[in-house]
PDB file of C-alpha atoms in Angstrom:
ATOM      1  CA  UNK A   1     243.898  79.575 212.228  1.00  0.00           C
ATOM      2  CA  UNK A   2     246.564  80.066 214.856  1.00  0.00           C
ATOM      3  CA  UNK A   3     249.346  80.220 212.039  1.00  0.00           C
ATOM      4  CA  UNK A   4     247.591  83.129 210.340  1.00  0.00           C
ATOM      5  CA  UNK A   5     247.613  84.764 213.798  1.00  0.00           C
ATOM      6  CA  UNK A   6     251.244  84.536 214.141  1.00  0.00           C
ATOM      7  CA  UNK A   7     252.084  85.673 210.674  1.00  0.00           C
ATOM      8  CA  UNK A   8     249.645  88.592 211.041  1.00  0.00           C
ATOM      9  CA  UNK A   9     251.368  89.693 214.120  1.00  0.00           C
ATOM     10  CA  UNK A  10     254.748  89.432 212.472  1.00  0.00           C
ATOM     11  CA  UNK A  11     253.786  91.886 209.627  1.00  0.00           C
ATOM     12  CA  UNK A  12     252.456  94.576 212.110  1.00  0.00           C
ATOM     13  CA  UNK A  13     254.318  97.681 211.655  1.00  0.00           C
ATOM     14  CA  UNK A  14     255.879  98.474 214.965  1.00  0.00           C
ATOM     15  CA  UNK A  15     258.297 101.266 215.316  1.00  0.00           C
ATOM     16  CA  UNK A  16     259.878 103.111 218.180  1.00  0.00           C
ATOM     17  CA  UNK A  17     260.798 106.679 217.057  1.00  0.00           C
ATOM     18  CA  UNK A  18     262.006 106.040 213.593  1.00  0.00           C
ATOM     19  CA  UNK A  19     263.214 102.439 214.318  1.00  0.00           C
ATOM     20  CA  UNK A  20     261.150  99.476 212.919  1.00  0.00           C
ATOM     21  CA  UNK A  21     261.038  96.736 215.466  1.00  0.00           C
ATOM     22  CA  UNK A  22     260.618  93.152 214.105  1.00  0.00           C
ATOM     23  CA  UNK A  23     257.999  91.060 215.889  1.00  0.00           C
ATOM     24  CA  UNK A  24     257.833  87.375 216.194  1.00  0.00           C
ATOM     25  CA  UNK A  25     255.371  85.192 218.066  1.00  0.00           C
ATOM     26  CA  UNK A  26     255.641  81.599 219.446  1.00  0.00           C
ATOM     27  CA  UNK A  27     252.384  80.150 220.606  1.00  0.00           C
ATOM     28  CA  UNK A  28     251.806  76.809 222.561  1.00  0.00           C
ATOM     29  CA  UNK A  29     248.112  75.481 222.569  1.00  0.00           C
ATOM     30  CA  UNK A  30     246.434  72.637 224.322  1.00  0.00           C
ATOM     31  CA  UNK A  31     242.882  71.796 224.071  1.00  0.00           C
ATOM     32  CA  UNK A  32     240.847  69.470 226.232  1.00  0.00           C
ATOM     33  CA  UNK A  33     237.847  67.580 224.687  1.00  0.00           C
ATOM     34  CA  UNK A  34     234.685  68.658 226.331  1.00  0.00           C
ATOM     35  CA  UNK A  35     233.449  65.024 226.468  1.00  0.00           C
ATOM     36  CA  UNK A  36     236.281  63.869 228.638  1.00  0.00           C
ATOM     37  CA  UNK A  37     236.686  64.054 232.319  1.00  0.00           C
ATOM     38  CA  UNK A  38     237.635  67.575 233.622  1.00  0.00           C
ATOM     39  CA  UNK A  39     241.442  68.294 233.908  1.00  0.00           C
ATOM     40  CA  UNK A  40     243.109  70.188 236.584  1.00  0.00           C
ATOM     41  CA  UNK A  41     244.027  73.697 235.559  1.00  0.00           C
ATOM     42  CA  UNK A  42     247.671  73.078 236.227  1.00  0.00           C
ATOM     43  CA  UNK A  43     247.607  70.086 233.861  1.00  0.00           C
ATOM     44  CA  UNK A  44     246.182  72.199 231.126  1.00  0.00           C
ATOM     45  CA  UNK A  45     248.865  74.951 231.736  1.00  0.00           C
ATOM     46  CA  UNK A  46     251.659  72.485 231.947  1.00  0.00           C
ATOM     47  CA  UNK A  47     250.697  70.902 228.541  1.00  0.00           C
ATOM     48  CA  UNK A  48     250.299  74.520 226.845  1.00  0.00           C
ATOM     49  CA  UNK A  49     253.630  75.497 228.398  1.00  0.00           C
ATOM     50  CA  UNK A  50     255.305  72.402 226.736  1.00  0.00           C
ATOM     51  CA  UNK A  51     253.831  73.238 223.632  1.00  0.00           C
ATOM     52  CA  UNK A  52     255.131  76.806 223.908  1.00  0.00           C
ATOM     53  CA  UNK A  53     258.737  75.754 224.428  1.00  0.00           C
ATOM     54  CA  UNK A  54     258.538  73.300 221.606  1.00  0.00           C
ATOM     55  CA  UNK A  55     257.463  76.298 219.260  1.00  0.00           C
ATOM     56  CA  UNK A  56     260.354  78.343 220.700  1.00  0.00           C
ATOM     57  CA  UNK A  57     262.863  75.426 220.016  1.00  0.00           C
ATOM     58  CA  UNK A  58     261.724  74.988 216.338  1.00  0.00           C
ATOM     59  CA  UNK A  59     262.014  78.673 215.462  1.00  0.00           C
ATOM     60  CA  UNK A  60     260.081  81.954 215.285  1.00  0.00           C
ATOM     61  CA  UNK A  61     256.561  82.457 214.308  1.00  0.00           C
ATOM     62  CA  UNK A  62     255.368  79.045 215.124  1.00  0.00           C
ATOM     63  CA  UNK A  63     252.391  77.461 216.803  1.00  0.00           C
ATOM     64  CA  UNK A  64     252.641  74.017 218.428  1.00  0.00           C
ATOM     65  CA  UNK A  65     249.695  72.141 219.617  1.00  0.00           C
ATOM     66  CA  UNK A  66     249.946  69.526 222.285  1.00  0.00           C
TER      67      UNK A  66
END
């Protein structure tokens, strides 16, 4: 699931020189049912963007679905 993806990314060992760099991930997702009328790409992007900012507002390593 998407929650597993964000926690897996947070555990990746990323270093610059000898310095470990912590990684956090905020993800916003929107899905559109295939049985409904097509949505404009801007509408889909806007919904995903809103979910992304909700994830950022709620903290690190989160996935929000619109």
